[in-house]
Amino acid sequence: MKLARFRSGDGPIRLGRVDGDIVTDLGDMPGVGTSLRAILPRLDELRSAIEAADGVAHELADVHLEAPVDDPQKYLGIGMNYREHAVEAAAAGIPTPTSQLWFNKQVSCINGPFGDIVKPDISDALDYEIELAVVIGRECKHVPVEDARSVIAGYMVANDVSVRDWLQKRSPTFTLGKSFDTHGPIGPWLTTDDEIENPLALQMQLTVNGEVRQSWPTDDMIYDVYEQIAYLTQVMTLMPGDILATGTPAGIGAPTGNFLKVGDVVRAEIEGLGAIENRVVAEHHVAAAG
């Protein structure tokens, strides 16, 4: 299944099932509501009803898609988890971590799949990072690698937008450089785990103004998604709706200084999961408009 949060016209946010170019409104189903996170623990018991739902159908082109999960408890990302990305980082003088390197993206950074990315006035080092996002489906702790897939609800496309000077120079941790408002676009919907045969064999591509910047399969991960879940759950309880950004491949802007500019359009697409597309806008323009 593909599950989305969407708005039709000026109406309220609804949950919907995406089938091709149609979004079917699930809002009148008992116990569904408008929070995808809230139904994830019950997704198996609701699956048949969701698949059979025949609510109001909308053309996908006529609705506004929201972030599929807008209220996670945690949004975590792993650094330098693709082999070729580690190589390009090493060439820039950044050593490869000897263990999994996790950081926190504050959940206030979450943005919709087609929302604007705000370029901060205080930085000219705005970077892009396409990532496979894993969404946790049930509360879990101490999950063995071999059982890790059982706690995954599904997958999304993520752009782990990064402000490089705050990431590496103005803060001793990654959190601030990863957490600017609007710098967490995700979507376009949640594709449930059963739809994806192998999340470790998906092709990813990111373009800026149509120019390919990143194009790599997910099989280049140093630590795969199951190892990531096992590692994290030694430390913390993962909850339904928690988002794990599982690493970015080679081709980011930092090694060449090819950073994002106002007016750029960034498109991130992952095989089987769809695409998100975001325009870069100036922060002072947003403030003036507000």
PDB file of N, CA and C in Angstrom, residues 15 25 33 45 55-56 70 80 93 109 118 124 141 144 149 183 213 216 241 256 265 287 290:
ATOM      1  N   LEU A  15      -6.170  11.386   5.459  1.00  0.00           N
ATOM      2  CA  LEU A  15      -5.349  10.246   5.082  1.00  0.00           C
ATOM      3  C   LEU A  15      -5.928   9.620   3.829  1.00  0.00           C
ATOM      4  N   ASP A  25      -9.808   8.800  -0.332  1.00  0.00           N
ATOM      5  CA  ASP A  25      -9.926   9.354   1.014  1.00  0.00           C
ATOM      6  C   ASP A  25     -10.308   8.246   2.002  1.00  0.00           C
ATOM      7  N   GLY A  33      -8.640   8.570  11.441  1.00  0.00           N
ATOM      8  CA  GLY A  33      -8.197   9.906  11.804  1.00  0.00           C
ATOM      9  C   GLY A  33      -7.298  10.528  10.748  1.00  0.00           C
ATOM     10  N   GLU A  45      -4.024  -4.974  11.178  1.00  0.00           N
ATOM     11  CA  GLU A  45      -5.443  -5.244  11.373  1.00  0.00           C
ATOM     12  C   GLU A  45      -6.325  -4.339  10.511  1.00  0.00           C
ATOM     13  N   GLY A  55     -13.774   5.393  -0.465  1.00  0.00           N
ATOM     14  CA  GLY A  55     -14.129   6.771  -0.158  1.00  0.00           C
ATOM     15  C   GLY A  55     -13.994   7.657  -1.387  1.00  0.00           C
ATOM     16  N   VAL A  56     -14.113   8.953  -1.173  1.00  0.00           N
ATOM     17  CA  VAL A  56     -14.020   9.926  -2.271  1.00  0.00           C
ATOM     18  C   VAL A  56     -12.670   9.795  -2.943  1.00  0.00           C
ATOM     19  N   ASP A  70       4.096  13.555  10.009  1.00  0.00           N
ATOM     20  CA  ASP A  70       4.410  14.936  10.395  1.00  0.00           C
ATOM     21  C   ASP A  70       4.735  15.064  11.873  1.00  0.00           C
ATOM     22  N   MET A  80      27.819   9.355   6.617  1.00  0.00           N
ATOM     23  CA  MET A  80      28.815   8.654   5.793  1.00  0.00           C
ATOM     24  C   MET A  80      28.606   7.143   5.789  1.00  0.00           C
ATOM     25  N   GLY A  93      39.273  15.407   3.318  1.00  0.00           N
ATOM     26  CA  GLY A  93      39.905  15.459   4.624  1.00  0.00           C
ATOM     27  C   GLY A  93      39.032  15.030   5.781  1.00  0.00           C
ATOM     28  N   CYS A 109      12.093  20.284  11.521  1.00  0.00           N
ATOM     29  CA  CYS A 109      12.619  20.474  10.165  1.00  0.00           C
ATOM     30  C   CYS A 109      11.746  19.812   9.112  1.00  0.00           C
ATOM     31  N   VAL A 118      13.907  26.488   2.472  1.00  0.00           N
ATOM     32  CA  VAL A 118      14.347  27.855   2.744  1.00  0.00           C
ATOM     33  C   VAL A 118      15.867  27.880   2.888  1.00  0.00           C
ATOM     34  N   ASP A 124      25.821  30.211   2.970  1.00  0.00           N
ATOM     35  CA  ASP A 124      25.884  29.966   1.526  1.00  0.00           C
ATOM     36  C   ASP A 124      26.383  28.557   1.257  1.00  0.00           C
ATOM     37  N   LYS A 141      12.763  -2.583  21.020  1.00  0.00           N
ATOM     38  CA  LYS A 141      14.038  -2.425  21.741  1.00  0.00           C
ATOM     39  C   LYS A 141      14.802  -3.740  21.613  1.00  0.00           C
ATOM     40  N   PRO A 144      17.238  -7.934  17.129  1.00  0.00           N
ATOM     41  CA  PRO A 144      18.334  -8.593  16.412  1.00  0.00           C
ATOM     42  C   PRO A 144      18.302  -8.225  14.929  1.00  0.00           C
ATOM     43  N   ARG A 149      13.613  -6.355   9.993  1.00  0.00           N
ATOM     44  CA  ARG A 149      12.622  -5.983   8.976  1.00  0.00           C
ATOM     45  C   ARG A 149      11.203  -6.041   9.538  1.00  0.00           C
ATOM     46  N   HIS A 183      14.145  21.812   6.273  1.00  0.00           N
ATOM     47  CA  HIS A 183      15.255  21.036   5.740  1.00  0.00           C
ATOM     48  C   HIS A 183      15.079  19.531   5.905  1.00  0.00           C
ATOM     49  N   ARG A 213      22.917  14.853  -9.991  1.00  0.00           N
ATOM     50  CA  ARG A 213      23.991  15.061  -9.024  1.00  0.00           C
ATOM     51  C   ARG A 213      24.322  13.769  -8.257  1.00  0.00           C
ATOM     52  N   TRP A 216      22.729   6.377  -7.442  1.00  0.00           N
ATOM     53  CA  TRP A 216      23.416   5.259  -6.803  1.00  0.00           C
ATOM     54  C   TRP A 216      22.384   4.278  -6.234  1.00  0.00           C
ATOM     55  N   GLY A 241       6.356   5.439  13.799  1.00  0.00           N
ATOM     56  CA  GLY A 241       6.478   6.742  13.154  1.00  0.00           C
ATOM     57  C   GLY A 241       7.868   7.328  13.191  1.00  0.00           C
ATOM     58  N   THR A 256      32.829  19.773  -3.914  1.00  0.00           N
ATOM     59  CA  THR A 256      33.127  20.693  -5.022  1.00  0.00           C
ATOM     60  C   THR A 256      32.674  22.112  -4.743  1.00  0.00           C
ATOM     61  N   VAL A 265      15.723  23.883  -8.219  1.00  0.00           N
ATOM     62  CA  VAL A 265      14.691  22.874  -7.992  1.00  0.00           C
ATOM     63  C   VAL A 265      15.389  21.538  -7.800  1.00  0.00           C
ATOM     64  N   ALA A 287      10.291  35.615   5.299  1.00  0.00           N
ATOM     65  CA  ALA A 287      10.003  36.458   6.463  1.00  0.00           C
ATOM     66  C   ALA A 287       9.188  37.679   6.071  1.00  0.00           C
ATOM     67  N   GLY A 290       5.624  36.775   5.478  1.00  0.00           N
ATOM     68  CA  GLY A 290       4.882  36.451   6.686  1.00  0.00           C
ATOM     69  C   GLY A 290       4.475  37.675   7.465  1.00  0.00           C
TER      70      GLY A 290
END
